Coordinates of C-alpha atoms in Angstrom, one line a residue:
M1 CA -153.5 -113.2 -18.4
L2 CA -150.5 -113.6 -21.0
V3 CA -151.1 -112.1 -24.7
E4 CA -148.3 -112.5 -27.8
C5 CA -148.8 -108.2 -28.7
T6 CA -146.6 -108.8 -31.7
D7 CA -149.6 -111.2 -33.6
F8 CA -151.6 -107.5 -33.2
T9 CA -148.8 -106.5 -35.2
A10 CA -148.0 -108.7 -37.4
G11 CA -150.6 -107.9 -40.0
E12 CA -151.8 -111.3 -40.3
K13 CA -155.6 -111.2 -39.2
I14 CA -155.2 -113.1 -35.7
D15 CA -157.7 -113.7 -33.6
F16 CA -157.6 -113.1 -29.3
D17 CA -157.6 -116.7 -27.9
R18 CA -154.5 -117.7 -31.2
A19 CA -152.8 -114.7 -29.3
V20 CA -153.5 -116.0 -25.7
K21 CA -151.9 -119.5 -26.6
H22 CA -148.5 -118.5 -28.8
G23 CA -147.9 -116.4 -25.6
K24 CA -148.2 -119.7 -23.6
N25 CA -145.9 -121.5 -26.3
N26 CA -143.3 -118.8 -26.1
L27 CA -142.7 -119.3 -22.0
S28 CA -142.4 -123.3 -22.5
D29 CA -139.3 -122.6 -24.9
S30 CA -136.8 -121.0 -22.0
E31 CA -133.8 -120.1 -25.2
N32 CA -136.2 -117.8 -26.3
F33 CA -137.6 -115.8 -24.3
I34 CA -136.6 -112.4 -23.3
C35 CA -139.3 -111.2 -21.3
A36 CA -142.9 -109.9 -20.4
V37 CA -144.8 -106.8 -20.2
D38 CA -147.8 -106.8 -17.8
V39 CA -150.4 -104.7 -20.0
R40 CA -152.3 -104.5 -16.5
R41 CA -149.8 -102.3 -14.3
A42 CA -149.0 -100.3 -18.2
R43 CA -152.6 -98.9 -17.9
A44 CA -152.8 -99.0 -14.6
G45 CA -149.9 -96.1 -15.3
G46 CA -151.4 -94.6 -18.0
L47 CA -149.7 -96.5 -21.2
R48 CA -152.0 -97.3 -23.9
P49 CA -151.9 -101.0 -25.5
I50 CA -151.2 -100.9 -29.2
P51 CA -153.2 -101.2 -31.9
Q52 CA -155.5 -98.5 -31.2
K53 CA -159.2 -98.7 -32.7
I54 CA -159.2 -95.0 -35.1
D55 CA -163.2 -96.3 -36.0
S56 CA -166.1 -98.4 -35.6
N57 CA -164.5 -100.9 -38.9
S58 CA -161.0 -100.8 -38.8
I59 CA -157.6 -100.5 -36.7
C60 CA -154.6 -99.2 -36.6
G61 CA -151.1 -101.4 -36.8
Y62 CA -147.7 -101.2 -36.0
D63 CA -146.6 -100.0 -39.1
G64 CA -149.7 -97.1 -40.2
T65 CA -151.4 -100.2 -42.0
V66 CA -155.4 -100.1 -41.6
D67 CA -156.9 -103.5 -41.6
S68 CA -161.0 -104.1 -40.8
V69 CA -161.6 -105.7 -37.6
P70 CA -162.2 -109.7 -37.8
D71 CA -165.8 -110.9 -37.4
Y72 CA -164.8 -113.1 -35.0
Q73 CA -163.6 -111.5 -31.6
A74 CA -163.4 -114.2 -28.8
A75 CA -162.5 -114.0 -25.2
A76 CA -161.4 -110.5 -26.0
P77 CA -160.8 -108.3 -22.3
K78 CA -163.8 -106.0 -21.3
K79 CA -163.2 -102.2 -22.0
L80 CA -161.3 -100.8 -19.2
N81 CA -163.1 -98.0 -16.7
R82 CA -160.7 -95.6 -16.3
S83 CA -163.3 -93.4 -14.3
G84 CA -162.6 -92.9 -10.9
T85 CA -164.0 -94.0 -8.0
G86 CA -163.1 -91.7 -5.1
V87 CA -165.2 -89.0 -6.0
I88 CA -168.7 -89.5 -8.0
G89 CA -168.5 -86.3 -11.0
Y90 CA -171.6 -85.3 -12.3
E91 CA -172.1 -82.1 -14.4
E92 CA -174.4 -79.8 -12.4
S93 CA -176.4 -78.3 -15.1
S94 CA -178.2 -82.2 -15.9
L95 CA -179.2 -82.3 -11.9
S96 CA -181.5 -80.7 -9.6
R97 CA -180.6 -78.9 -6.7
I98 CA -181.9 -81.2 -4.6
Q99 CA -179.6 -83.8 -6.2
I100 CA -176.1 -81.7 -6.1
W101 CA -177.1 -80.8 -2.6
E102 CA -177.1 -84.9 -1.8
R103 CA -173.9 -85.3 -4.0
K104 CA -171.9 -82.3 -1.7
L105 CA -173.5 -83.2 1.6
L106 CA -172.5 -86.8 1.3
D107 CA -168.4 -87.1 1.0
F108 CA -166.8 -89.6 -0.8
S109 CA -163.4 -88.5 -0.7
L110 CA -160.8 -90.2 1.0
R111 CA -160.0 -87.0 3.4
N112 CA -163.6 -89.0 4.7
S113 CA -162.4 -91.0 8.0
L114 CA -165.7 -93.2 7.6
L115 CA -164.0 -94.1 4.4
N116 CA -161.2 -94.5 4.9
F117 CA -160.1 -94.7 8.3
R118 CA -156.1 -93.8 9.6
I119 CA -154.5 -93.5 12.6
T120 CA -154.2 -89.8 14.0
K121 CA -153.9 -88.0 17.5
N122 CA -157.0 -88.3 18.1
A123 CA -157.7 -91.9 17.8
L124 CA -156.3 -95.0 19.8
P125 CA -156.6 -98.9 18.6
I126 CA -157.7 -101.8 21.0
L127 CA -156.8 -104.7 21.6
T128 CA -159.6 -107.1 21.6
H129 CA -160.6 -111.3 22.0
D130 CA -163.9 -111.0 21.6
L131 CA -166.3 -108.1 19.9
A132 CA -169.4 -109.7 20.7
A133 CA -168.9 -109.8 24.3
L134 CA -167.5 -106.2 24.4
E135 CA -170.6 -104.5 23.2
D136 CA -173.2 -106.7 25.3
S137 CA -170.8 -105.2 28.1
L138 CA -171.1 -101.6 27.3
A139 CA -174.7 -102.3 26.2
D140 CA -175.4 -103.1 29.4
G141 CA -173.8 -100.6 31.8
V142 CA -170.1 -101.4 32.3
S143 CA -167.0 -99.3 32.1
F144 CA -163.6 -99.9 31.2
S145 CA -160.7 -98.4 32.0
I146 CA -157.7 -97.9 29.4
R147 CA -154.2 -99.4 30.2
E148 CA -151.5 -99.2 28.2
L149 CA -149.4 -102.0 25.7
P150 CA -147.6 -104.1 28.0
S151 CA -144.0 -104.4 27.7
E152 CA -144.1 -108.5 26.1
W153 CA -146.3 -106.4 22.7
T154 CA -143.7 -105.4 20.0
A155 CA -145.9 -104.1 17.7
S156 CA -145.7 -100.8 16.3
L157 CA -148.8 -98.7 16.1
R158 CA -148.1 -97.4 12.8
D159 CA -147.5 -100.6 11.3
A160 CA -150.7 -101.4 8.8
R161 CA -150.6 -104.8 9.9
L162 CA -152.0 -103.9 13.1
Y163 CA -155.6 -103.9 11.5
E164 CA -155.0 -107.7 10.6
I165 CA -153.3 -109.1 14.3
E166 CA -154.9 -111.9 14.2
N167 CA -157.0 -112.3 17.5
E168 CA -156.4 -116.6 17.5
N169 CA -152.6 -115.6 18.7
D170 CA -151.6 -116.7 21.8
L171 CA -149.8 -113.4 23.1
A172 CA -153.4 -111.8 22.2
T173 CA -155.6 -113.3 23.1
N174 CA -154.5 -113.8 26.7
I175 CA -153.2 -110.3 26.9
A176 CA -156.8 -109.0 25.8
S177 CA -159.1 -111.5 27.2
E178 CA -156.9 -111.1 31.0
E179 CA -157.4 -107.5 31.3
F180 CA -161.6 -108.5 29.7
K181 CA -161.9 -109.6 32.7
S182 CA -160.4 -107.1 35.1
K183 CA -162.8 -104.7 33.1
R184 CA -159.6 -103.6 32.0
L185 CA -159.4 -102.7 27.7
C186 CA -155.5 -102.2 26.9
A187 CA -154.7 -99.8 24.2
V188 CA -152.0 -100.4 21.1
M189 CA -149.7 -98.2 22.5
H190 CA -147.1 -97.5 25.3
D191 CA -147.5 -95.8 28.6
E192 CA -146.5 -92.0 27.3
E193 CA -148.1 -91.9 24.1
L194 CA -151.0 -93.5 25.5
E195 CA -151.8 -90.6 27.9
K196 CA -151.5 -88.5 25.5
T197 CA -154.2 -89.5 23.1
L198 CA -156.5 -89.7 25.9
K199 CA -155.6 -86.7 26.6
N200 CA -156.6 -85.4 22.7
I201 CA -159.8 -87.1 22.2
Y202 CA -161.0 -86.0 25.9
R203 CA -160.4 -82.4 25.2
T204 CA -161.5 -82.3 21.3
T205 CA -165.0 -84.3 22.9
K206 CA -165.8 -82.1 25.2
S207 CA -165.3 -78.9 23.1
S208 CA -167.9 -80.7 20.0
I209 CA -170.1 -80.5 22.9
E210 CA -169.7 -78.0 24.3
E211 CA -169.7 -76.0 20.7
N212 CA -171.5 -77.9 18.9
G213 CA -174.1 -80.1 21.3
S214 CA -172.7 -83.2 19.9
N215 CA -171.1 -86.2 20.3
T216 CA -167.6 -87.7 18.5
L217 CA -166.6 -89.9 19.7
F218 CA -167.6 -93.3 18.5
L219 CA -166.0 -97.1 19.8
A220 CA -166.0 -98.8 15.8
L221 CA -166.4 -102.3 16.7
G222 CA -165.5 -104.0 13.1
F223 CA -163.6 -102.7 9.9
L224 CA -164.1 -103.4 6.1
K225 CA -160.4 -103.8 4.0
W226 CA -161.6 -102.8 1.4
Y227 CA -159.7 -101.4 -2.6
E228 CA -160.7 -98.8 -5.0
S229 CA -160.1 -101.0 -7.5
D230 CA -159.0 -104.4 -8.4
I231 CA -155.5 -103.3 -9.1
S232 CA -155.2 -100.7 -6.2
E233 CA -152.1 -102.1 -3.3
K234 CA -152.7 -99.8 -0.6
P235 CA -156.3 -100.9 1.1
R236 CA -158.1 -98.9 2.8
Y237 CA -160.2 -99.5 5.9
A238 CA -163.5 -98.6 6.9
P239 CA -165.1 -99.2 10.1
L240 CA -168.7 -100.5 10.5
I241 CA -170.7 -100.5 13.9
M242 CA -170.1 -97.9 15.1
I243 CA -171.3 -97.4 19.6
P244 CA -171.8 -93.9 21.5
V245 CA -169.1 -93.8 24.0
E246 CA -167.7 -91.4 26.4
L247 CA -163.8 -90.7 28.3
V248 CA -164.6 -89.4 31.6
K249 CA -161.8 -89.0 34.3
S250 CA -161.6 -91.4 37.1
S251 CA -160.7 -90.0 40.5
H252 CA -158.6 -92.7 42.2
N253 CA -156.6 -94.2 39.5
K254 CA -155.9 -90.3 37.4
G255 CA -156.7 -92.1 34.0
Y256 CA -159.7 -92.3 32.0
L257 CA -162.9 -95.2 32.0
L258 CA -164.5 -95.4 28.5
R259 CA -168.2 -96.0 29.0
S260 CA -171.1 -96.1 27.0
R261 CA -173.7 -92.7 26.7
Q262 CA -176.6 -95.6 26.4
E263 CA -177.4 -94.7 22.5
E264 CA -178.8 -96.0 19.7
T265 CA -175.7 -98.2 18.1
Q266 CA -175.1 -97.6 14.0
I267 CA -173.9 -99.2 11.7
N268 CA -171.2 -96.8 9.1
V269 CA -174.4 -96.2 6.9
T270 CA -172.1 -93.4 4.9
L271 CA -169.9 -96.8 3.9
I272 CA -173.5 -98.7 2.7
E273 CA -173.8 -95.4 1.2
Y274 CA -170.6 -95.9 -0.3
L275 CA -170.7 -99.4 -1.6
R276 CA -174.5 -99.0 -2.9
Q277 CA -174.0 -96.1 -5.5
I278 CA -169.8 -97.1 -6.4
F279 CA -169.8 -101.1 -6.3
E280 CA -173.5 -101.8 -7.1
L281 CA -173.4 -103.5 -3.4
K282 CA -176.6 -104.5 -1.5
I283 CA -176.5 -105.0 2.2
P284 CA -179.3 -105.8 3.3
S285 CA -181.5 -105.8 6.9
L286 CA -179.2 -103.6 8.7
D287 CA -181.3 -100.7 10.0
P288 CA -182.3 -100.7 11.8
L289 CA -179.2 -102.9 13.1
P290 CA -180.5 -106.7 14.2
E291 CA -180.4 -107.0 17.8
D292 CA -179.2 -109.6 20.3
E293 CA -179.8 -110.3 24.6
H294 CA -177.9 -107.0 25.4
G295 CA -178.2 -105.0 22.3
T296 CA -176.8 -105.4 18.2
D297 CA -176.1 -108.4 17.2
I298 CA -172.6 -108.2 15.9
P299 CA -171.2 -111.6 14.8
L300 CA -174.6 -111.3 12.4
V301 CA -173.9 -108.1 11.2
F302 CA -169.9 -109.0 10.0
N303 CA -172.1 -112.9 8.0
T304 CA -173.5 -110.7 6.1
V305 CA -170.5 -107.2 5.1
R306 CA -169.3 -110.7 4.1
N307 CA -171.7 -112.3 2.2
C308 CA -172.1 -109.2 0.3
I309 CA -168.4 -108.9 -0.8
L310 CA -167.5 -112.8 -1.4
D311 CA -167.1 -111.1 -5.4
K312 CA -164.8 -108.6 -4.2
K313 CA -161.0 -110.4 -3.7
R314 CA -158.8 -109.8 -1.0
W315 CA -161.5 -107.9 0.5
N316 CA -162.7 -108.9 4.5
V317 CA -163.6 -107.9 7.2
V318 CA -161.3 -107.5 10.6
N319 CA -161.8 -108.1 13.5
T320 CA -160.9 -104.8 15.7
A321 CA -161.7 -101.8 17.9
C322 CA -161.0 -98.9 17.9
L323 CA -161.6 -95.6 19.5
G324 CA -161.5 -92.5 17.3
Q325 CA -163.8 -89.0 16.5
F326 CA -166.5 -89.5 13.7
S327 CA -169.4 -86.5 12.4
F328 CA -172.7 -87.8 11.0
G329 CA -173.9 -84.4 11.0
Q330 CA -173.5 -84.4 7.1
F331 CA -175.4 -87.6 6.6
V332 CA -178.2 -87.0 8.5
M333 CA -178.7 -83.9 6.3
W334 CA -177.7 -86.4 3.4
S335 CA -181.0 -89.1 4.9
D336 CA -183.5 -85.8 4.4
L337 CA -182.8 -84.3 1.0
R338 CA -183.4 -88.1 -0.1
N339 CA -185.8 -89.8 1.9
R340 CA -188.2 -85.8 2.9
A341 CA -187.5 -84.1 -0.5
D342 CA -191.4 -83.6 -1.2
E343 CA -192.6 -82.8 2.0
L344 CA -189.3 -79.9 2.7
M345 CA -190.4 -78.9 -0.3
Q346 CA -193.6 -77.9 1.1
N347 CA -191.9 -75.3 2.5
K348 CA -191.9 -72.0 1.0
V349 CA -187.8 -70.6 2.2
V350 CA -186.4 -74.6 0.9
A351 CA -188.9 -73.7 -2.2
G352 CA -187.5 -70.7 -2.6
L353 CA -184.2 -72.0 -1.8
I354 CA -185.1 -74.1 -4.7
D355 CA -186.0 -72.2 -7.7
K356 CA -184.0 -69.0 -7.2
K357 CA -186.7 -67.1 -6.1
I358 CA -188.4 -66.1 -2.7
T359 CA -192.0 -65.1 -2.7
V360 CA -193.8 -62.5 -1.1
E361 CA -196.9 -62.4 -1.0
Q362 CA -198.6 -59.3 0.1
E363 CA -200.5 -58.5 3.1
E364 CA -204.0 -56.3 2.5
N365 CA -203.7 -54.8 6.0
P366 CA -200.1 -55.8 7.4
L367 CA -199.9 -55.0 11.2
T368 CA -197.5 -52.0 11.7
V369 CA -196.6 -50.4 15.3
S370 CA -198.6 -47.6 16.5
E371 CA -201.3 -50.1 15.4
L372 CA -200.3 -52.4 18.0
D373 CA -202.5 -51.5 21.0
E374 CA -205.5 -51.5 18.6
R375 CA -205.4 -54.2 16.9
I376 CA -203.3 -56.9 19.3
A377 CA -205.5 -57.2 23.0
P378 CA -203.1 -58.6 25.7
D379 CA -205.0 -61.9 26.2
D380 CA -203.9 -62.7 22.3
L381 CA -200.0 -63.0 23.4
A382 CA -197.5 -64.1 26.5
I383 CA -194.8 -62.4 27.2
P384 CA -193.2 -62.3 30.1
L385 CA -190.3 -60.9 29.4
S386 CA -189.9 -56.9 29.2
A387 CA -190.7 -56.4 24.8
D388 CA -191.1 -52.9 22.9
S389 CA -193.0 -52.4 19.9
S390 CA -189.8 -53.8 17.9
Q391 CA -190.5 -56.6 19.3
M392 CA -193.8 -57.2 20.6
L393 CA -194.0 -57.0 16.4
A394 CA -191.9 -59.5 15.6
I395 CA -193.8 -62.2 18.3
A396 CA -197.2 -61.3 16.6
E397 CA -196.1 -62.1 13.2
A398 CA -194.4 -65.1 14.6
A399 CA -197.8 -66.2 16.4
K400 CA -199.5 -65.8 12.5
G401 CA -196.9 -67.9 11.4
K402 CA -195.3 -65.9 9.6
S403 CA -191.0 -66.3 8.3
F404 CA -188.2 -63.9 9.0
V405 CA -185.3 -62.4 9.9
L406 CA -184.5 -61.0 13.2
H407 CA -181.0 -59.2 13.3
G408 CA -179.4 -56.2 14.9
P409 CA -176.3 -55.3 16.5
P410 CA -175.3 -57.8 20.5
G411 CA -176.8 -55.9 23.7
T412 CA -180.4 -55.7 21.6
G413 CA -183.0 -57.9 23.1
K414 CA -183.0 -61.1 20.8
S415 CA -182.5 -64.4 22.3
Q416 CA -184.9 -61.8 25.0
T417 CA -187.0 -61.3 21.9
I418 CA -186.7 -65.5 21.3
T419 CA -187.7 -66.5 24.8
N420 CA -190.6 -64.0 24.5
L421 CA -191.3 -66.2 20.7
I422 CA -191.4 -69.8 22.3
A423 CA -193.6 -68.5 25.5
N424 CA -196.2 -67.8 23.2
A425 CA -196.5 -70.5 20.7
L426 CA -196.0 -72.6 24.6
Y427 CA -199.5 -70.3 25.4
H428 CA -201.1 -71.0 22.5
G429 CA -200.3 -74.8 22.6
K430 CA -197.6 -74.8 19.6
S431 CA -194.3 -76.8 19.4
V432 CA -190.7 -75.4 19.1
L433 CA -187.8 -76.2 17.4
F434 CA -185.0 -73.4 18.7
V435 CA -181.9 -75.3 16.8
A436 CA -179.0 -73.1 16.9
E437 CA -175.1 -73.2 16.0
K438 CA -173.2 -72.6 18.6
M439 CA -174.1 -74.8 22.7
A440 CA -173.7 -71.4 24.0
A441 CA -176.7 -69.9 22.1
L442 CA -179.1 -72.8 23.1
N443 CA -177.9 -72.5 26.7
V444 CA -179.0 -68.4 26.8
V445 CA -182.7 -69.2 25.3
Q446 CA -182.5 -72.2 28.0
H447 CA -181.9 -70.4 31.1
R448 CA -184.0 -67.1 30.5
L449 CA -186.7 -69.9 30.3
E450 CA -185.9 -71.9 33.3
N451 CA -186.2 -67.9 34.7
I452 CA -189.6 -67.9 33.7
G453 CA -190.6 -71.1 35.0
L454 CA -190.6 -73.0 31.9
A455 CA -187.7 -75.8 32.0
P456 CA -189.5 -78.7 32.2
F457 CA -191.4 -78.1 29.2
C458 CA -187.6 -77.8 27.6
L459 CA -186.4 -81.3 26.5
E460 CA -182.8 -80.8 25.4
L461 CA -182.2 -82.9 22.3
H462 CA -178.6 -82.5 21.6
S463 CA -176.2 -82.0 24.4
N464 CA -174.4 -84.2 26.5
K465 CA -178.0 -84.3 28.4
A466 CA -179.5 -86.0 25.1
S467 CA -179.3 -89.4 26.2
K468 CA -182.1 -92.2 26.8
S469 CA -182.6 -92.7 30.1
S470 CA -182.0 -88.2 30.5
V471 CA -184.7 -87.5 27.7
L472 CA -187.1 -90.5 29.1
S473 CA -186.3 -88.1 32.8
Q474 CA -187.1 -85.0 31.6
L475 CA -190.0 -86.1 29.9
E476 CA -190.9 -86.8 33.8
K477 CA -190.4 -84.0 35.3
S478 CA -192.4 -82.2 31.9
L479 CA -195.4 -84.5 33.0
E480 CA -195.4 -84.0 37.3
V481 CA -195.6 -80.1 36.7
G482 CA -199.4 -79.2 37.8
R483 CA -201.4 -76.4 36.0
I484 CA -200.4 -73.3 38.2
K485 CA -203.0 -70.4 37.7
H486 CA -206.4 -71.0 35.9
P487 CA -207.7 -69.7 32.1
E488 CA -209.9 -67.1 34.0
K489 CA -207.5 -65.1 35.9
Y490 CA -205.3 -65.0 33.4
K491 CA -207.9 -63.1 31.7
A492 CA -209.3 -61.1 34.6
T493 CA -205.3 -59.9 34.5
A494 CA -205.1 -59.4 30.4
D495 CA -208.4 -57.3 30.9
R496 CA -206.6 -55.2 33.8
L497 CA -203.8 -54.4 31.5
K498 CA -206.2 -53.6 28.6
A499 CA -208.4 -50.8 30.8
M500 CA -205.0 -49.5 31.8
R501 CA -203.4 -49.8 28.5
V502 CA -206.4 -47.9 27.2
S503 CA -206.3 -45.3 30.0
M504 CA -202.4 -44.6 29.9
N505 CA -202.9 -43.9 25.4
S506 CA -205.8 -41.8 26.5
V507 CA -203.3 -39.6 27.3
I508 CA -200.9 -39.5 24.5
D509 CA -204.0 -39.5 21.9
G510 CA -204.9 -35.6 23.7
L511 CA -201.6 -34.7 24.1
H512 CA -200.8 -35.2 20.2
K513 CA -204.7 -34.2 19.1
K514 CA -205.2 -31.3 16.6
H515 CA -207.5 -28.7 17.9
E516 CA -208.9 -25.5 15.9
S517 CA -205.9 -23.5 16.3
G518 CA -204.0 -26.7 14.0
I519 CA -202.1 -27.5 16.5
S520 CA -202.0 -29.8 19.3
V521 CA -200.4 -29.5 23.5
Y522 CA -197.3 -32.0 22.3
D523 CA -197.2 -29.1 19.5
A524 CA -197.1 -26.1 22.0
I525 CA -194.9 -27.6 24.0
E526 CA -192.1 -27.7 21.8
Q527 CA -193.1 -24.3 20.6
Y528 CA -192.6 -22.9 23.9
E529 CA -189.2 -25.1 25.0
T530 CA -187.1 -23.8 21.5
S531 CA -188.6 -20.1 21.5
K532 CA -187.3 -20.4 25.1
R533 CA -183.3 -21.6 23.9
T534 CA -183.5 -19.1 21.4
G535 CA -184.8 -15.7 24.1
R536 CA -187.8 -14.7 22.0
I537 CA -191.5 -16.1 24.3
T538 CA -194.7 -16.4 22.1
L539 CA -198.1 -16.2 23.7
I540 CA -199.7 -19.5 22.6
C541 CA -202.9 -20.8 24.2
V542 CA -204.5 -24.0 23.2
C543 CA -207.6 -24.2 24.6
M544 CA -207.9 -28.8 25.1
T545 CA -210.1 -30.8 26.4
L546 CA -208.6 -34.5 28.2

């Protein structure tokens, strides 16, 4: 909108509509027209317009005089919103701890590849002619090899127009279509760069699975082209549909095969929440994703998103695909806090973190190491691996539902104790969720459980064996496990162990029992050994009955 700004500083009460009309008249007079100022660009650069409002009832003109604001204000532009849209700002003092956790978990910065995807060494753009056909083939279990960019293609990888390849273009369509028929995908890279990129992606994905047990490799289908504001010039690209995939080394051609992990296809939930909070755009019916005969209904998803962004100028859904590394871990935690906060607060530990204090209930008769044999019978606990008294105490406390920290230096039997904790919980008919930051810790405990015959009862949900088919196979094996021993046999063995424990403890009790002389047999032996070392022998007679 063109406005004659001198009308605002002329000392006359000229309304906004007249200033607009005056500006148009100036353009028609080519002899007197010198230049025009783009107010929107000036404001974007931090330059505020004149006059400036100094209070609610007056304005300050160019010469410093103050005039009252006219009653009639027609067609005035809306107040400029100077708040940023990249990161949510908040005052921690006005929010609860759960709200603070939520906002710290949900990354709305442009560093997040789920909102601002960029081509890096771990990203591979793929030339496709039909995203729906590609998704259907992957859902049906088809594997695709990845080949380099044909020599007749001259597009640059770093070119921003990469996302805007016209699939109707004869060259692009013919290349993608012919390669797809041969179960090959054409990467928008040349030979040497493609080999290097695939190797980086393969190693990064393998490392993530081995260390954290989580797959971070997804094939992104469709990108939302969006802008931070109406005056932003640089477009941002956010993936829409994410298909969990894996790269497998091909033996016959020394390349890589791309195939689906047969896990649930996901919508970019971080983007959906970002659009809802920042732009107040609500995208419905995408959780869960709509399905067709083979898998996800890609055209329906894209049309739904397009209908929700009709009012956004320059925004669009781009039909392109890209293989890249993405992580949804933080969003999963954010979703739990948002949807299950009341349930989580019922946990004493979580409630203590929220209230910044841990309430410890004092037990009237706490269990001690010296009382283990008296208060815990052998059939009360199932301890398949050897354990000392401190470890047995931890197992007994865990069986009572207590929360505690079990710590110790390497090699002190922590993983062995955890194995006994899980075995004892299974013995009492409980389910156990065992989590760890590193995959190696999970494997150690899983191997110990396998060695004692509990492998069929271990369900891996966070590793390369967490695919749908693998989980079903694990459940089938657990259902096929029959009962090996009857409870009566276990009870008889437990009674025999109890009798042995009583017999062995009677010897210990006899050694430490105080007699009429005021000392025990153990004390006498200790004094005798001390006298032998010093060369002074003292005759000590202790009358006792074991």
